[in-house]
Amino acid sequence: PVMSVSAQTLSSFFFWKNKETKQSPRHGGESVADVLRAHGVKFVFTLVGGHISPILVACEKLGIRIVDTRHEATAVFAADAVARLSGTVGVAAVTAGPGLTNTVTAVKNAQMAESPLLLIGGAAATLLQGRGALQDIDQMSLFKPLCKFCASVRTVREIVPTVRKALAIAQSGTPGTAALKFTPTFPWICTNHNHLSNLFAGAWETCDLSPLPVHIPHATEDEVQRCVELVSRAKKPVILMGSQATLPPTPADDALESLGIPCFLGGMSRGMLGKNSPLHIRQNRRDALKEADLVLLAGTVCDFRLSYGRVLNRLSKIIAVNRDRSQLLKNSDMFWKPTVAIQGDAGSFLLRLSKALKGHRCPEEWPRSLKEGDAIKEKANRAKAAEKTERHLNPLSVLHRVDELLAEDSIIVADGGDFVGSAAYIMRPRGPIRWLDPGAFGTLGVGGGFALGAKLCRPESEVWIVYGDGSLGYSVAEFDTFTRHKTPVIALVGNDACWSQISREQVPMLGSNVACGLAFTDYHIVADGYGGKGYLIGREDESQLDDIFKKAQKECREGKAILLNVLIGKTSFREGSISV
């Protein structure tokens, strides 16, 4: 299209006023780094590529730690863990084409887990796009369905405002991923003077780098008051906590103690009430929901994890609180109906509710009766853990032993199916955000990245990855990353030579174990090869398990990444003791 005379005049005036500096030693990567530092970003996770080299080099010069991984998905998973643990935005930078496409699963996982991320991607130079340049694809079309915000940065002057906007959007409302595509702006590939002027004009004008306001939805006073009335009348209330209740800026743990209402904790809210709280109920959730007269869904979604809402008693009063309206009302038109539905932050809502109900507590016999049911179920589970398996070690016994030895500051990363499903009912996180699992997407392969991000955020903490032998295969190469970046963790691998979660249903239903069988592979030797320390643990080591685990903890404190390759038998809570 032909520009109007006035548009041409304005354009010419802009380029005259903001002439490009052809000999400037600066580059656009420095502007990216400036904004990230101003927002408190401490780590950028990456797998290096030429398209993003200026950004990585500039970040390193400003003191932002560059952590390179062995797979781009791991870089995003690590950024996800940092976002969860730090309460800020996690940042990953990957190269164009396959570098970005390799992150798709991790970005989708972050979207469903509601983690605020900034994904920085490279791209072919603007003048070469669509002409067959290396790694040139329509990247943004892949990420628009997965991200809250997508933008292509085509000029240097756009960098600062676009990055600031992306960081704010990632944290606002329901957190998620913002994706930015940066095109190289190297003058020597450009022969068009007007195009070059547009790329660099106004590049180094003084800009505001400070964070933009972050919008967080909150319950209204009327909504809080209505809920106060419902809770004050309830005789058998329960709270179902989801990961969203851990989001900044308001932690909900103090509010839970004040309310005195029994809680079922899911996702990252595990550990919010500590190790042995009388309010934390771990077992018999379905039975409790049938009996409850009020259910408070604090960031919990009525998806497959709650049988789409069918486990809720239709006679119960239901308060639902969620930042995302679609999640707030999911399946409410089919299987359940909220009494009060609040689009707002769950943590701040619980704090306001507890302040308004100061002096009121749930009738004590209700949480006491649920806790007694817990004790009965736990005793039965302990008995199951004491059984001898046909071969190898009882996995439930192994998990109990590890749980008893966990340091108080431990962070547990869950990556797997059958073995990890059992761990969720045995291992007790000692505090809030000390359990990291993929979330609703159920992604395998998060272990290496989550553990890396967790150890960097909490270097003093003992970080455990609970792996199935299937899921370990996705990120075992990150033992190289743990070694190079001096981030020692402990990996506990339940090795039963099988994709047991699938086999457990496939064999009785279809009569075949096809594609489910693995091997009792020497994963401990793989860890040795990557610079870590591996142990093979079998039935003959049963009497020495505590000593082996304590030795692993000691070596981890001394700087070694540890892999415990534990040969296990076929006992699981999934066989009937616990419905996972």
Coordinates of C-alpha atoms in Angstrom, one line a residue:
P1 CA 0.0 0.0 0.0
V2 CA 1.1 3.6 -0.7
M3 CA 1.7 5.8 2.4
S4 CA -0.1 9.1 2.5
V5 CA 2.0 12.2 2.3
S6 CA 1.4 13.0 6.0
A7 CA 2.5 9.5 7.0
Q8 CA 5.6 9.7 4.9
T9 CA 6.4 13.1 6.5
L10 CA 6.0 11.8 10.0
S11 CA 8.1 8.7 9.2
S12 CA 10.9 10.9 7.7
F13 CA 10.8 13.2 10.7
F14 CA 11.1 10.2 13.1
F15 CA 14.1 8.7 11.3
W16 CA 15.8 12.2 11.1
K17 CA 15.3 12.7 14.8
N18 CA 16.3 9.2 15.8
K19 CA 19.1 8.4 13.4
E20 CA 20.7 5.0 13.7
T21 CA 24.2 4.9 15.1
K22 CA 26.0 2.7 12.6
Q23 CA 29.2 2.4 14.7
S24 CA 27.5 1.8 18.0
P25 CA 29.1 -1.2 20.0
R26 CA 25.7 -1.9 21.6
H27 CA 23.1 -4.5 20.5
G28 CA 19.5 -5.4 21.3
G29 CA 20.4 -8.2 23.6
E30 CA 21.6 -5.6 26.1
S31 CA 18.1 -4.1 26.2
V32 CA 16.6 -7.5 26.9
A33 CA 19.1 -8.1 29.7
D34 CA 18.5 -4.6 31.2
V35 CA 14.7 -5.3 31.5
L36 CA 15.2 -8.8 33.0
R37 CA 17.6 -7.4 35.6
A38 CA 15.2 -4.6 36.5
H39 CA 12.5 -7.2 37.1
G40 CA 14.7 -9.3 39.5
V41 CA 15.3 -12.2 37.1
K42 CA 18.3 -14.2 38.4
F43 CA 18.4 -17.2 36.0
V44 CA 17.9 -17.7 32.3
F45 CA 17.6 -21.3 31.2
T46 CA 18.7 -22.2 27.7
L47 CA 20.1 -24.5 25.1
V48 CA 22.4 -22.2 23.1
G49 CA 21.8 -21.1 19.6
G50 CA 23.2 -18.4 17.3
H51 CA 19.8 -16.6 17.2
I52 CA 19.8 -15.9 20.9
S53 CA 23.6 -15.5 21.6
P54 CA 23.4 -11.7 22.0
I55 CA 20.8 -12.0 24.7
L56 CA 22.7 -14.7 26.6
V57 CA 26.0 -12.8 26.5
A58 CA 24.3 -9.6 27.7
C59 CA 22.5 -11.3 30.5
E60 CA 25.8 -12.9 31.8
K61 CA 27.5 -9.5 31.8
L62 CA 24.8 -8.1 34.0
G63 CA 25.1 -11.0 36.5
I64 CA 22.1 -13.0 35.4
R65 CA 23.1 -16.6 35.6
I66 CA 22.9 -18.5 32.3
V67 CA 22.1 -22.2 32.9
D68 CA 22.3 -24.4 29.8
T69 CA 20.5 -27.8 29.7
R70 CA 20.6 -30.8 27.4
H71 CA 17.1 -30.3 26.0
E72 CA 15.0 -27.2 25.4
A73 CA 12.0 -28.8 27.3
T74 CA 14.2 -29.1 30.3
A75 CA 15.1 -25.3 30.1
V76 CA 11.3 -24.5 30.2
F77 CA 10.6 -27.0 33.0
A78 CA 13.5 -25.4 35.0
A79 CA 12.0 -21.9 34.4
D80 CA 8.6 -23.3 35.5
A81 CA 10.1 -24.5 38.8
V82 CA 11.8 -21.1 39.4
A83 CA 8.5 -19.3 38.8
R84 CA 6.7 -21.6 41.3
L85 CA 9.4 -21.3 44.0
S86 CA 10.4 -17.6 43.6
G87 CA 7.0 -16.0 43.0
T88 CA 8.4 -14.2 39.9
V89 CA 8.6 -15.0 36.2
G90 CA 10.7 -17.9 35.1
V91 CA 12.7 -17.2 31.9
A92 CA 13.8 -19.6 29.1
A93 CA 15.6 -18.6 25.9
V94 CA 15.9 -21.0 23.0
T95 CA 16.9 -20.8 19.4
A96 CA 14.7 -20.7 16.3
G97 CA 12.8 -23.5 14.6
P98 CA 13.4 -26.9 16.4
G99 CA 14.7 -25.0 19.5
L100 CA 11.2 -23.5 19.9
T101 CA 9.2 -26.6 18.8
N102 CA 11.1 -28.7 21.3
T103 CA 9.5 -26.6 24.1
V104 CA 5.8 -27.0 23.1
T105 CA 5.0 -29.7 25.6
A106 CA 6.7 -27.8 28.5
V107 CA 4.9 -24.6 27.5
K108 CA 1.6 -26.4 27.5
N109 CA 2.4 -27.9 30.9
A110 CA 3.1 -24.5 32.3
Q111 CA -0.1 -23.1 30.8
M112 CA -2.2 -25.8 32.6
A113 CA -0.1 -25.5 35.8
E114 CA -0.6 -21.7 35.7
S115 CA 3.1 -20.8 36.0
P116 CA 4.2 -17.4 34.9
L117 CA 7.0 -17.8 32.2
L118 CA 8.7 -15.7 29.6
L119 CA 9.8 -17.8 26.6
I120 CA 12.4 -16.0 24.4
G121 CA 12.8 -17.4 21.0
G122 CA 15.1 -16.6 18.1
A123 CA 13.9 -16.2 14.5
A124 CA 15.4 -15.8 11.0
A125 CA 16.3 -12.2 10.1
T126 CA 13.3 -10.2 9.0
L127 CA 14.4 -9.8 5.3
L128 CA 15.1 -13.6 5.1
Q129 CA 11.8 -14.8 6.5
G130 CA 9.8 -16.8 4.0
R131 CA 12.8 -17.2 1.7
G132 CA 14.1 -20.5 3.0
A133 CA 16.3 -19.3 5.8
L134 CA 17.7 -21.8 8.3
Q135 CA 15.1 -22.8 10.9
D136 CA 12.5 -20.3 9.5
I137 CA 9.0 -21.5 10.3
D138 CA 5.8 -19.8 11.4
Q139 CA 6.6 -20.2 15.1
M140 CA 4.0 -17.9 16.6
S141 CA 1.1 -19.9 15.1
L142 CA 2.3 -22.8 17.3
F143 CA 2.4 -20.8 20.5
K144 CA -0.6 -18.5 20.3
P145 CA -3.0 -21.3 21.6
L146 CA -0.5 -22.0 24.5
C147 CA 0.4 -18.5 25.6
K148 CA -1.3 -15.5 27.2
F149 CA 0.7 -13.2 25.0
C150 CA 2.8 -13.6 21.8
A151 CA 4.7 -10.9 20.0
S152 CA 7.4 -10.5 17.4
V153 CA 10.1 -7.9 18.2
R154 CA 11.3 -6.4 14.9
T155 CA 13.1 -3.3 15.9
V156 CA 15.5 -2.4 18.7
R157 CA 13.3 0.4 20.1
E158 CA 10.4 -2.1 20.6
I159 CA 12.5 -4.4 22.9
V160 CA 12.1 -2.7 26.3
P161 CA 8.3 -1.9 26.1
T162 CA 7.5 -5.3 24.7
V163 CA 9.5 -7.3 27.3
R164 CA 8.0 -5.2 30.1
K165 CA 4.5 -5.8 28.8
A166 CA 5.2 -9.6 28.4
L167 CA 6.5 -9.9 32.0
A168 CA 3.4 -8.1 33.4
I169 CA 0.9 -10.2 31.4
A170 CA 2.6 -13.5 32.4
Q171 CA 1.9 -12.7 36.1
S172 CA -1.5 -11.0 35.8
G173 CA -4.8 -12.7 36.3
T174 CA -4.3 -16.4 35.8
P175 CA -0.5 -16.7 35.3
G176 CA 0.8 -18.2 32.1
T177 CA 3.5 -18.0 29.4
A178 CA 4.4 -14.9 27.3
A179 CA 6.3 -15.8 24.2
L180 CA 8.6 -13.3 22.4
K181 CA 10.2 -13.8 19.0
F182 CA 13.4 -11.8 18.4
T183 CA 14.7 -11.4 14.9
P184 CA 18.4 -10.7 14.5
T185 CA 19.3 -7.1 13.6
F186 CA 22.7 -7.4 12.1
P187 CA 23.5 -4.5 9.8
W188 CA 25.8 -6.5 7.5
I189 CA 22.9 -8.6 6.2
C190 CA 20.8 -5.6 5.3
T191 CA 21.4 -3.6 2.1
N192 CA 18.2 -1.6 2.3
H193 CA 19.0 1.8 4.0
N194 CA 15.4 2.5 4.9
H195 CA 15.0 -0.9 6.5
L196 CA 18.2 -0.4 8.4
S197 CA 17.0 2.9 9.6
N198 CA 13.8 1.4 10.9
L199 CA 15.6 -1.4 12.7
F200 CA 17.9 0.9 14.7
A201 CA 16.2 4.3 14.8
G202 CA 15.5 5.4 18.4
A203 CA 17.3 2.2 19.7
W204 CA 19.2 3.8 22.6
E205 CA 16.7 6.3 23.8
T206 CA 16.4 6.3 27.6
C207 CA 13.5 4.0 28.6
D208 CA 11.7 3.1 31.8
L209 CA 12.8 -0.4 32.8
S210 CA 10.7 -0.8 35.9
P211 CA 7.9 -3.5 36.2
L212 CA 4.5 -2.6 35.0
P213 CA 1.5 -3.2 37.4
V214 CA 0.4 -6.8 37.7
H215 CA -3.4 -7.3 37.8
I216 CA -4.7 -9.9 40.3
P217 CA -8.5 -10.4 40.6
H218 CA -10.0 -10.4 44.1
A219 CA -13.3 -11.3 45.7
T220 CA -15.7 -8.4 46.4
E221 CA -16.7 -7.5 50.0
D222 CA -20.2 -8.9 49.3
E223 CA -18.8 -12.2 48.1
V224 CA -16.6 -12.5 51.2
Q225 CA -19.5 -11.7 53.5
R226 CA -21.7 -14.2 51.9
C227 CA -19.1 -16.9 52.4
V228 CA -18.6 -15.9 56.0
E229 CA -22.3 -16.6 56.6
L230 CA -22.1 -20.0 54.9
V231 CA -18.9 -21.1 56.8
S232 CA -20.2 -19.9 60.2
R233 CA -23.3 -22.1 59.8
A234 CA -21.5 -25.2 58.6
K235 CA -21.0 -28.2 60.9
K236 CA -18.9 -30.3 58.6
P237 CA -16.9 -28.1 56.2
V238 CA -13.9 -29.1 54.2
I239 CA -11.4 -27.2 52.1
L240 CA -9.9 -28.6 48.9
M241 CA -6.7 -26.7 48.2
G242 CA -5.2 -26.6 44.7
S243 CA -1.8 -25.3 43.4
Q244 CA -3.3 -21.9 42.6
A245 CA -3.7 -21.2 46.4
T246 CA 0.1 -21.0 46.6
L247 CA 0.4 -18.1 44.1
P248 CA 1.8 -14.8 45.3
P249 CA 1.3 -12.4 46.8
T250 CA -0.8 -14.0 49.6
P251 CA 0.2 -17.4 51.2
A252 CA -2.8 -19.1 52.7
D253 CA -1.2 -21.3 55.4
D254 CA -1.8 -19.0 58.3
A255 CA -5.4 -18.6 57.3
L256 CA -6.0 -22.4 57.2
E257 CA -4.7 -22.7 60.8
S258 CA -7.0 -19.9 61.9
L259 CA -10.1 -21.3 60.3
G260 CA -9.6 -24.8 61.8
I261 CA -11.3 -26.5 58.8
P262 CA -10.0 -29.9 57.7
C263 CA -8.1 -29.7 54.4
F264 CA -7.3 -31.9 51.6
L265 CA -4.1 -30.6 49.9
G266 CA -3.4 -31.2 46.2
G267 CA -0.6 -30.2 43.8
M268 CA 1.8 -27.6 45.2
S269 CA -0.4 -27.0 48.2
R270 CA 0.9 -30.3 49.6
G271 CA 3.0 -29.4 52.7
M272 CA 1.1 -26.1 53.3
L273 CA 0.1 -27.4 56.8
G274 CA 3.5 -29.0 57.6
K275 CA 4.2 -32.6 58.2
N276 CA 1.7 -33.7 60.9
S277 CA -1.1 -31.1 61.1
P278 CA -4.4 -32.2 62.7
L279 CA -6.2 -30.3 60.0
H280 CA -4.4 -32.1 57.1
I281 CA -6.5 -35.1 55.9
R282 CA -4.7 -37.4 53.5
Q283 CA -7.1 -40.3 53.1
N284 CA -10.8 -41.1 52.4
R285 CA -11.5 -37.9 50.5
R286 CA -14.5 -39.3 48.7
D287 CA -16.1 -40.4 51.9
A288 CA -15.5 -37.0 53.5
L289 CA -17.0 -35.2 50.6
K290 CA -20.2 -37.3 50.8
E291 CA -20.6 -36.3 54.5
A292 CA -19.5 -32.6 54.2
D293 CA -22.2 -29.9 54.4
L294 CA -19.9 -27.3 52.9
V295 CA -17.0 -27.6 50.5
L296 CA -14.6 -24.8 49.7
L297 CA -12.7 -25.3 46.4
A298 CA -9.7 -23.0 46.8
G299 CA -8.1 -23.1 43.4
T300 CA -9.2 -26.7 43.0
V301 CA -10.9 -27.5 39.6
C302 CA -13.7 -30.0 39.0
D303 CA -11.8 -31.9 36.3
F304 CA -10.8 -35.6 36.2
R305 CA -9.2 -35.2 39.6
L306 CA -12.6 -34.7 41.2
S307 CA -14.5 -37.0 38.7
Y308 CA -15.6 -33.8 37.0
G309 CA -17.5 -32.8 40.1
R310 CA -19.4 -36.0 40.6
V311 CA -17.8 -36.7 43.9
L312 CA -19.4 -33.6 45.4
N313 CA -22.5 -34.0 47.4
R314 CA -25.4 -32.3 45.7
L315 CA -26.7 -31.3 49.2
S316 CA -23.5 -29.5 50.1
K317 CA -23.0 -25.8 49.9
I318 CA -20.1 -25.2 47.6
I319 CA -17.8 -22.2 47.5
A320 CA -15.5 -22.1 44.5
V321 CA -12.7 -19.6 44.2
N322 CA -10.4 -19.4 41.1
R323 CA -8.6 -16.7 39.2
D324 CA -9.7 -18.3 35.8
R325 CA -13.4 -18.2 35.1
S326 CA -13.4 -21.2 32.8
Q327 CA -11.7 -23.3 35.5
L328 CA -13.9 -21.8 38.2
L329 CA -17.1 -23.2 36.5
K330 CA -15.7 -26.3 34.8
N331 CA -18.4 -29.0 34.5
S332 CA -20.8 -26.9 36.7
D333 CA -23.5 -27.3 34.0
M334 CA -23.3 -31.1 34.3
F335 CA -22.4 -32.6 37.6
W336 CA -22.3 -29.9 40.3
K337 CA -23.4 -26.3 41.0
P338 CA -21.6 -23.7 43.0
T339 CA -23.5 -21.9 45.8
V340 CA -21.0 -19.0 45.4
A341 CA -18.5 -18.7 42.5
I342 CA -15.8 -16.2 43.0
Q343 CA -13.3 -15.2 40.2
G344 CA -10.5 -14.1 42.4
D345 CA -7.2 -15.1 44.1
A346 CA -7.7 -18.0 46.5
G347 CA -4.9 -17.2 48.9
S348 CA -6.1 -13.6 49.6
F349 CA -9.7 -14.8 49.8
L350 CA -8.8 -17.3 52.5
L351 CA -7.0 -14.7 54.5
R352 CA -9.9 -12.3 54.3
L353 CA -12.3 -15.1 55.2
S354 CA -10.2 -16.1 58.3
K355 CA -10.0 -12.4 59.5
A356 CA -13.8 -12.0 59.2
L357 CA -14.3 -15.3 61.1
K358 CA -11.9 -14.5 63.8
G359 CA -12.9 -16.4 67.0
H360 CA -15.0 -18.9 65.0
R361 CA -13.7 -22.4 64.5
C362 CA -15.1 -25.5 62.9
P363 CA -16.6 -28.0 65.4
E364 CA -13.6 -30.0 66.7
E365 CA -15.2 -33.4 66.5
W366 CA -15.4 -33.1 62.7
P367 CA -11.7 -32.8 61.9
R368 CA -11.0 -35.3 64.8
S369 CA -13.2 -38.0 63.2
L370 CA -11.6 -37.5 59.8
K371 CA -8.2 -37.7 61.3
E372 CA -9.2 -41.0 63.0
G373 CA -10.2 -42.4 59.6
D374 CA -6.8 -41.2 58.4
A375 CA -5.1 -43.2 61.1
I376 CA -7.0 -46.4 60.3
K377 CA -6.1 -46.1 56.6
E378 CA -2.5 -45.3 57.3
K379 CA -2.2 -48.4 59.5
A380 CA -3.6 -50.6 56.7
N381 CA -1.2 -49.0 54.2
R382 CA 1.8 -49.6 56.6
A383 CA 0.7 -53.3 56.6
K384 CA 0.8 -53.4 52.9
A385 CA 4.2 -51.8 52.9
A386 CA 5.5 -54.6 55.2
E387 CA 4.5 -57.4 52.7
K388 CA 7.2 -59.2 50.8
T389 CA 7.0 -58.9 47.0
E390 CA 7.6 -61.8 44.8
R391 CA 11.0 -60.4 43.8
H392 CA 13.0 -57.3 44.6
L393 CA 11.9 -54.6 47.1
N394 CA 8.5 -53.5 48.2
P395 CA 8.2 -50.0 46.7
L396 CA 5.9 -48.8 49.4
S397 CA 8.4 -49.8 52.1
V398 CA 11.2 -48.0 50.2
L399 CA 9.1 -44.8 50.0
H400 CA 8.2 -45.0 53.7
R401 CA 11.9 -45.3 54.6
V402 CA 12.8 -42.3 52.4
D403 CA 10.0 -40.2 53.9
E404 CA 11.3 -40.8 57.4
L405 CA 14.8 -39.7 56.5
L406 CA 13.8 -36.5 54.5
A407 CA 15.4 -33.3 55.7
E408 CA 13.0 -30.7 57.0
D409 CA 13.9 -28.4 54.1
S410 CA 13.5 -31.0 51.4
I411 CA 11.8 -30.3 48.1
I412 CA 10.2 -33.3 46.4
V413 CA 9.9 -33.4 42.6
A414 CA 7.4 -35.9 41.3
D415 CA 8.0 -37.3 37.8
G416 CA 6.3 -40.6 36.9
G417 CA 3.2 -42.8 37.1
D418 CA 2.7 -45.8 39.3
F419 CA 5.7 -45.4 41.7
V420 CA 5.1 -41.6 42.0
G421 CA 1.4 -42.1 42.5
S422 CA 2.2 -44.2 45.6
A423 CA 4.7 -41.6 46.7
A424 CA 2.0 -38.9 46.7
Y425 CA 0.3 -40.8 49.5
I426 CA 3.4 -41.6 51.5
M427 CA 5.9 -38.8 51.3
R428 CA 5.0 -35.8 53.4
P429 CA 6.4 -32.4 52.2
R430 CA 7.5 -30.4 55.2
G431 CA 6.3 -27.0 54.1
P432 CA 4.5 -25.1 51.3
I433 CA 5.7 -25.4 47.7
R434 CA 8.0 -28.3 48.7
W435 CA 6.2 -30.7 46.4
L436 CA 6.5 -30.0 42.6
D437 CA 4.5 -32.1 40.2
P438 CA 3.6 -31.4 36.6
G439 CA 0.0 -30.5 37.3
A440 CA -3.2 -31.3 35.4
F441 CA -1.4 -32.1 32.1
G442 CA 0.3 -35.1 33.7
T443 CA 3.5 -34.6 31.7
L444 CA 6.4 -37.0 32.0
G445 CA 9.9 -35.7 31.8
V446 CA 9.6 -32.7 34.2
G447 CA 12.1 -34.2 36.7
G448 CA 15.4 -32.9 35.5
G449 CA 14.2 -29.4 34.9
F450 CA 12.1 -29.0 38.0
A451 CA 15.0 -30.3 40.2
L452 CA 17.4 -28.0 38.5
G453 CA 15.3 -24.9 39.0
A454 CA 14.5 -25.9 42.6
K455 CA 18.1 -26.4 43.6
L456 CA 19.1 -23.0 42.1
C457 CA 16.3 -21.3 44.0
R458 CA 16.9 -23.1 47.2
P459 CA 20.6 -24.2 47.2
E460 CA 20.5 -25.0 50.9
S461 CA 17.6 -27.5 50.4
E462 CA 17.8 -31.2 49.8
V463 CA 16.1 -31.8 46.4
W464 CA 14.7 -35.3 45.7
I465 CA 13.4 -36.4 42.3
V466 CA 11.0 -39.4 42.6
Y467 CA 11.2 -41.0 39.2
G468 CA 9.6 -44.0 37.6
D469 CA 12.0 -45.9 35.4
G470 CA 10.0 -44.9 32.4
S471 CA 10.0 -41.1 33.2
L472 CA 13.7 -41.2 34.0
G473 CA 14.5 -41.8 30.4
Y474 CA 13.2 -38.3 29.4
S475 CA 15.8 -36.4 31.5
V476 CA 18.6 -38.7 32.7
A477 CA 21.0 -36.7 30.5
E478 CA 20.4 -33.7 32.8
F479 CA 22.8 -35.4 35.3
D480 CA 25.4 -33.8 33.0
T481 CA 23.7 -30.4 33.8
F482 CA 23.7 -31.1 37.5
T483 CA 27.4 -31.8 37.4
R484 CA 28.4 -28.9 35.2
H485 CA 26.3 -26.3 37.1
K486 CA 27.1 -27.8 40.6
T487 CA 23.4 -28.4 41.5
P488 CA 23.5 -31.7 43.4
V489 CA 20.2 -33.5 43.7
I490 CA 19.1 -37.0 44.7
A491 CA 17.1 -39.1 42.2
L492 CA 15.1 -42.0 43.6
V493 CA 14.2 -44.3 40.7
G494 CA 11.6 -47.0 41.2
N495 CA 12.8 -49.6 38.7
D496 CA 10.3 -52.3 37.9
A497 CA 11.3 -52.7 34.3
C498 CA 7.8 -51.6 33.1
W499 CA 5.4 -48.8 32.3
S500 CA 3.3 -50.2 35.2
Q501 CA 0.6 -47.6 35.3
I502 CA -0.4 -48.6 31.7
S503 CA 0.4 -52.3 32.1
R504 CA -1.8 -52.5 35.2
E505 CA -4.9 -51.8 33.0
Q506 CA -3.8 -52.9 29.6
V507 CA -3.0 -56.5 30.5
P508 CA -6.3 -57.5 32.2
M509 CA -8.4 -55.5 29.7
L510 CA -6.6 -56.4 26.4
G511 CA -4.6 -59.5 27.3
S512 CA -1.2 -58.1 26.2
N513 CA 1.8 -56.3 27.7
V514 CA 2.9 -55.0 24.3
A515 CA 5.1 -51.8 24.5
C516 CA 4.9 -51.8 28.3
G517 CA 8.0 -53.8 29.1
L518 CA 11.3 -52.1 29.9
A519 CA 14.5 -53.7 31.3
F520 CA 16.2 -53.5 34.7
T521 CA 18.6 -51.1 33.2
D522 CA 21.8 -50.0 34.9
Y523 CA 20.7 -46.4 35.3
H524 CA 23.2 -45.9 38.1
I525 CA 26.0 -46.4 35.7
V526 CA 24.5 -43.8 33.4
A527 CA 24.6 -41.3 36.3
D528 CA 28.3 -42.2 36.9
G529 CA 29.1 -41.5 33.3
Y530 CA 27.6 -38.0 33.5
G531 CA 29.7 -37.2 36.6
G532 CA 27.2 -38.1 39.3
K533 CA 27.2 -41.1 41.7
G534 CA 24.9 -44.0 41.2
Y535 CA 23.8 -46.8 43.5
L536 CA 22.1 -50.1 42.6
I537 CA 19.8 -51.2 45.4
G538 CA 18.1 -54.6 45.5
R539 CA 16.5 -57.0 48.0
E540 CA 19.9 -58.0 49.4
D541 CA 20.3 -54.4 50.5
E542 CA 17.0 -54.2 52.4
S543 CA 18.6 -54.3 55.9
Q544 CA 21.0 -51.5 54.9
L545 CA 18.5 -49.1 53.2
D546 CA 18.7 -46.4 55.9
D547 CA 22.5 -46.4 55.8
I548 CA 22.5 -46.2 52.0
F549 CA 20.0 -43.3 51.9
K550 CA 22.0 -41.4 54.6
K551 CA 25.2 -41.9 52.7
A552 CA 23.5 -40.5 49.6
Q553 CA 22.3 -37.5 51.5
K554 CA 25.8 -36.9 52.8
E555 CA 27.4 -37.2 49.3
C556 CA 24.8 -34.9 47.9
R557 CA 25.6 -32.2 50.6
E558 CA 29.3 -32.6 49.5
G559 CA 28.3 -31.7 45.9
K560 CA 27.5 -35.0 44.1
A561 CA 24.3 -35.6 42.1
I562 CA 23.0 -39.0 43.2
L563 CA 20.9 -41.6 41.4
L564 CA 19.4 -44.4 43.6
N565 CA 18.4 -47.2 41.1
V566 CA 16.0 -49.2 43.3
L567 CA 14.8 -52.5 42.0
I568 CA 11.2 -52.9 43.0
G569 CA 8.4 -55.4 42.8
K570 CA 4.8 -55.1 41.8
T571 CA 3.0 -53.8 44.9
S572 CA 1.1 -50.6 44.6
F573 CA -1.7 -48.6 46.3
R574 CA -3.4 -48.8 42.9
E575 CA -4.3 -52.4 43.6
G576 CA -7.0 -51.3 46.0
S577 CA -5.6 -49.9 49.2
I578 CA -5.9 -46.3 47.9
S579 CA -7.8 -44.9 45.0
V580 CA -5.3 -42.5 43.4

